[in-house]
Coordinates of C-alpha atoms in Angstrom, one line a residue:
T29 CA -14.1 32.2 -31.7
F30 CA -13.9 28.7 -31.9
T31 CA -15.8 26.4 -34.1
R32 CA -16.8 22.7 -34.4
E33 CA -13.5 22.4 -35.5
D34 CA -12.0 23.2 -32.8
F35 CA -13.3 20.7 -30.3
A36 CA -13.0 17.7 -32.4
P37 CA -9.2 17.3 -31.0
L38 CA -10.7 16.7 -27.5
V39 CA -13.3 14.4 -28.2
P40 CA -10.4 11.9 -27.1
A41 CA -10.1 13.7 -23.5
G42 CA -13.4 14.5 -23.3
L43 CA -14.5 10.5 -23.5
L44 CA -11.3 10.2 -20.7
V45 CA -13.1 12.6 -18.6
G46 CA -16.6 12.0 -18.9
A47 CA -15.8 8.6 -17.8
A48 CA -13.9 9.1 -15.0
I49 CA -16.5 11.5 -13.3
L50 CA -19.0 8.4 -14.2
L51 CA -16.9 5.9 -11.8
M52 CA -16.7 8.4 -9.3
L53 CA -20.2 9.3 -9.1
S54 CA -21.5 5.6 -9.2
E55 CA -18.3 5.1 -7.2
V56 CA -20.6 7.1 -4.2
F57 CA -24.2 6.1 -4.7
L58 CA -23.4 1.8 -5.0
T59 CA -24.6 -0.7 -3.2
S60 CA -23.2 -3.7 -4.2
K61 CA -19.9 -4.7 -3.5
S62 CA -19.3 -6.0 -7.0
R63 CA -17.2 -2.9 -9.1
A64 CA -16.2 -5.6 -12.6
Y65 CA -18.2 -3.0 -14.5
Q66 CA -16.0 -0.3 -13.5
A67 CA -12.9 -1.5 -15.3
V68 CA -15.4 -2.4 -18.4
L69 CA -15.9 1.2 -19.0
A70 CA -12.3 2.4 -18.2
T71 CA -11.5 -0.2 -21.0
V72 CA -14.0 1.2 -23.2
A73 CA -14.3 4.8 -23.3
C74 CA -9.8 4.1 -23.4
V75 CA -11.5 2.2 -26.6
L76 CA -13.3 5.0 -27.8
A77 CA -11.1 8.2 -27.7
G78 CA -8.7 5.4 -29.5
L79 CA -11.0 5.1 -32.2
F80 CA -12.1 9.4 -32.2
G81 CA -8.0 9.7 -31.5
L82 CA -7.2 7.7 -35.1
H83 CA -10.1 9.0 -37.0
N84 CA -8.4 12.2 -35.7
A85 CA -4.4 10.8 -37.5
F86 CA -6.3 11.3 -40.8
A87 CA -7.8 14.9 -40.7
P88 CA -5.0 17.4 -42.4
A89 CA -3.2 19.2 -39.6
R90 CA -3.8 22.3 -38.6
S91 CA -3.9 25.3 -35.4
V92 CA -7.2 24.6 -33.7
L93 CA -8.4 26.7 -30.1
Q94 CA -6.8 29.9 -31.7
G95 CA -2.9 28.6 -31.7
F96 CA -3.0 27.1 -28.0
A97 CA -3.2 23.9 -29.4
V98 CA -2.5 21.7 -33.0
L99 CA -4.1 19.3 -34.7
D100 CA -1.4 16.8 -36.5
P101 CA -1.0 12.8 -36.4
F102 CA 2.2 12.1 -35.0
S103 CA 0.4 14.2 -31.7
S104 CA -3.4 11.9 -33.0
F105 CA -1.1 8.4 -32.8
L106 CA 0.1 9.6 -29.2
T107 CA -3.3 9.8 -28.5
V108 CA -4.1 6.1 -29.5
V109 CA -0.5 5.2 -26.9
V110 CA -2.1 6.7 -24.8
C111 CA -5.0 5.5 -25.1
L112 CA -4.4 2.1 -25.6
G113 CA -2.3 1.5 -22.7
T114 CA -4.5 3.3 -20.3
A115 CA -7.0 0.5 -21.4
L116 CA -3.8 -1.7 -21.6
A117 CA -2.9 -1.0 -17.5
V118 CA -6.4 -1.3 -16.7
M119 CA -7.2 -4.7 -17.7
L120 CA -3.9 -5.3 -15.8
S121 CA -5.1 -3.5 -13.3
I122 CA -8.3 -6.4 -12.7
G123 CA -6.8 -9.4 -10.9
F124 CA -3.8 -7.0 -9.1
L125 CA -6.6 -5.0 -7.2
R126 CA -8.8 -7.5 -6.3
H127 CA -6.6 -10.0 -4.8
R128 CA -5.4 -6.7 -2.4
N129 CA -9.3 -5.8 -1.7
A130 CA -8.2 -2.9 -3.4
E131 CA -10.7 -2.4 -6.4
R132 CA -12.3 1.2 -6.4
G133 CA -14.0 3.3 -9.2
E134 CA -11.3 6.4 -7.9
F135 CA -8.0 4.0 -8.8
Y136 CA -9.7 3.9 -12.6
A137 CA -10.6 7.4 -12.5
L138 CA -6.9 8.6 -12.2
L139 CA -6.3 6.7 -13.9
L140 CA -8.5 8.3 -16.8
F141 CA -7.8 11.3 -15.5
A142 CA -3.7 10.7 -16.2
A143 CA -4.4 9.7 -20.1
A144 CA -6.6 12.8 -20.6
G145 CA -3.4 14.4 -19.6
M146 CA -1.1 12.9 -21.4
S147 CA -3.7 13.3 -24.7
L148 CA -3.9 17.2 -24.3
L149 CA -0.5 17.1 -23.8
A150 CA 0.4 15.5 -27.5
L151 CA -1.6 18.5 -28.5
S152 CA 0.1 21.7 -26.3
A153 CA 1.1 24.4 -28.4
E154 CA 1.9 27.0 -26.4
F155 CA 3.5 26.9 -22.6
I156 CA 0.4 28.1 -20.0
T157 CA -1.9 24.2 -21.6
L158 CA 1.9 22.0 -21.1
F159 CA 2.1 22.8 -17.8
I160 CA -1.2 22.5 -17.3
N161 CA -1.5 19.1 -18.5
L162 CA 1.2 18.2 -18.1
E163 CA 0.0 18.7 -13.9
V164 CA -3.3 17.1 -14.7
M165 CA -1.3 13.9 -15.6
S166 CA 1.0 13.9 -12.1
I167 CA -1.8 15.0 -9.9
A168 CA -3.7 12.2 -10.8
T169 CA -0.8 9.7 -10.5
Y170 CA 0.8 10.9 -7.4
A171 CA -2.1 9.6 -5.7
L172 CA -2.3 6.4 -8.3
T173 CA 1.4 5.7 -6.0
A174 CA 0.5 6.1 -3.2
Y175 CA -3.1 4.1 -3.7
L176 CA -2.6 1.4 -2.4
R177 CA -1.9 2.3 1.6
R178 CA 0.0 -0.2 3.1
G179 CA 3.1 0.3 4.9
P180 CA 5.7 2.9 4.0
R181 CA 6.4 2.0 0.9
P182 CA 3.7 3.1 -1.0
A183 CA 3.9 6.8 1.3
E184 CA 7.2 7.5 0.8
A185 CA 7.0 7.4 -3.3
G186 CA 4.3 9.2 -3.2
F187 CA 5.3 11.9 -0.4
K188 CA 8.5 11.7 -2.6
Y189 CA 7.1 11.4 -6.3
F190 CA 4.8 14.9 -5.1
I191 CA 8.0 16.7 -3.7
L192 CA 9.4 16.3 -5.9
G193 CA 7.4 16.8 -9.1
A194 CA 6.5 19.9 -7.6
F195 CA 9.8 20.8 -7.8
S196 CA 9.9 20.6 -11.4
A197 CA 7.7 21.8 -11.6
A198 CA 8.3 25.0 -10.7
L199 CA 11.3 24.9 -12.7
L200 CA 9.7 24.2 -15.5
L201 CA 7.2 27.5 -15.5
Y202 CA 9.9 29.4 -13.7
G203 CA 11.9 28.7 -17.4
A204 CA 8.7 29.2 -19.2
A205 CA 8.4 32.8 -17.9
L206 CA 11.8 34.0 -18.8
L207 CA 11.9 33.1 -22.3
Y208 CA 8.1 34.8 -22.5
G209 CA 9.6 37.9 -20.9
A210 CA 12.3 37.4 -23.5
T211 CA 10.4 36.8 -26.4
G212 CA 6.8 38.5 -25.9
S213 CA 4.8 34.3 -26.4
T214 CA 4.1 31.8 -24.5
K215 CA 3.1 29.8 -28.1
F216 CA 5.6 28.0 -29.5
A217 CA 5.5 28.8 -32.9
A218 CA 6.0 32.3 -31.7
I219 CA 9.0 32.1 -29.6
S220 CA 11.0 30.3 -32.6
A221 CA 10.7 33.3 -34.9
G222 CA 10.9 35.3 -31.7
L223 CA 14.9 33.7 -30.8
P224 CA 17.4 35.9 -33.6
A225 CA 15.8 38.8 -31.4
A226 CA 15.5 37.3 -28.0
V227 CA 19.4 36.0 -28.2
A228 CA 20.7 39.0 -29.6
S229 CA 19.4 41.8 -26.7
A230 CA 18.5 39.3 -23.6
P231 CA 21.1 35.7 -24.4
W232 CA 21.2 35.2 -20.5
M233 CA 17.5 35.3 -20.1
V234 CA 17.2 32.9 -23.1
T235 CA 19.7 30.8 -22.0
I236 CA 18.3 30.6 -18.0
G237 CA 15.2 29.7 -19.7
F238 CA 15.7 26.7 -21.6
L239 CA 18.0 25.2 -18.5
L240 CA 15.0 25.6 -16.4
V241 CA 12.8 23.9 -18.8
A242 CA 15.2 21.2 -19.4
A243 CA 15.6 20.5 -16.0
G244 CA 11.8 20.8 -15.1
F245 CA 11.0 18.2 -18.3
G246 CA 14.4 15.8 -17.7
F247 CA 12.3 15.8 -13.7
K248 CA 9.4 14.3 -15.7
V249 CA 11.4 11.9 -17.7
A250 CA 13.7 10.5 -14.4
A251 CA 16.6 11.2 -17.3
V252 CA 19.9 11.6 -15.4
P253 CA 21.0 13.4 -12.9
F254 CA 17.2 14.3 -12.0
H255 CA 16.3 10.6 -11.5
M256 CA 16.7 10.3 -7.9
W257 CA 13.3 10.4 -7.6
T258 CA 11.8 6.3 -9.5
P259 CA 13.6 3.6 -8.1
D260 CA 11.6 4.3 -4.4
V261 CA 8.5 5.6 -6.3
Y262 CA 9.1 3.0 -9.0
E263 CA 9.2 0.0 -5.9
G264 CA 6.7 1.7 -4.1
A265 CA 3.9 2.2 -6.5
P266 CA 1.3 -0.3 -7.7
T267 CA 2.1 -2.7 -10.8
P268 CA -0.3 -1.3 -12.8
V269 CA 0.6 2.4 -12.5
T270 CA 4.5 1.5 -13.4

């Protein structure tokens, strides 16, 4: 049974997703060449989502959605930071895209989808929701990396990012599956509680699972030695995306 309090942490991500869908629909039915309102709408959505995240930061820490997510000051703080960073990226994109005649609603929509994935990622309290939210963020950034589509650099950057991102996602998912097999749960709290027994019964499974999860996250955050994709992707992506 879900209550209204279970969905309160999802309001910031819901605002971002709703604005992203509205931007994509407006692009389909757009009759004017002026797209200035798109950046305004994206910025307003980020500000509203950030305000809701700030409001949630003062709520007592609690588990929501039957333990699949958690609302605490830290997750709310990350949501505010993500919304602020996205708003700054949107404002930086206005002149950048207009100068290159590449201003489209899809760009701002993808930024908002990526921000929604980041916001939900901060709330995740188990591996399935963490993986889904991580991929929502990643798929949007794959597309944003190759957004300009002019010359070989954006295509190369998007291709490398996508291939290595899919590889890292596979590592993360397989590591999570091993930890689930060892502990019997995908929830972080239950995994932590079941680790002593799992280490005693199947130490190799726990060790390999943690190594694969660490490798998957290492690729995502470009930690050495999983950083080989970073230079080409950062060079080929549009500056606001970088």
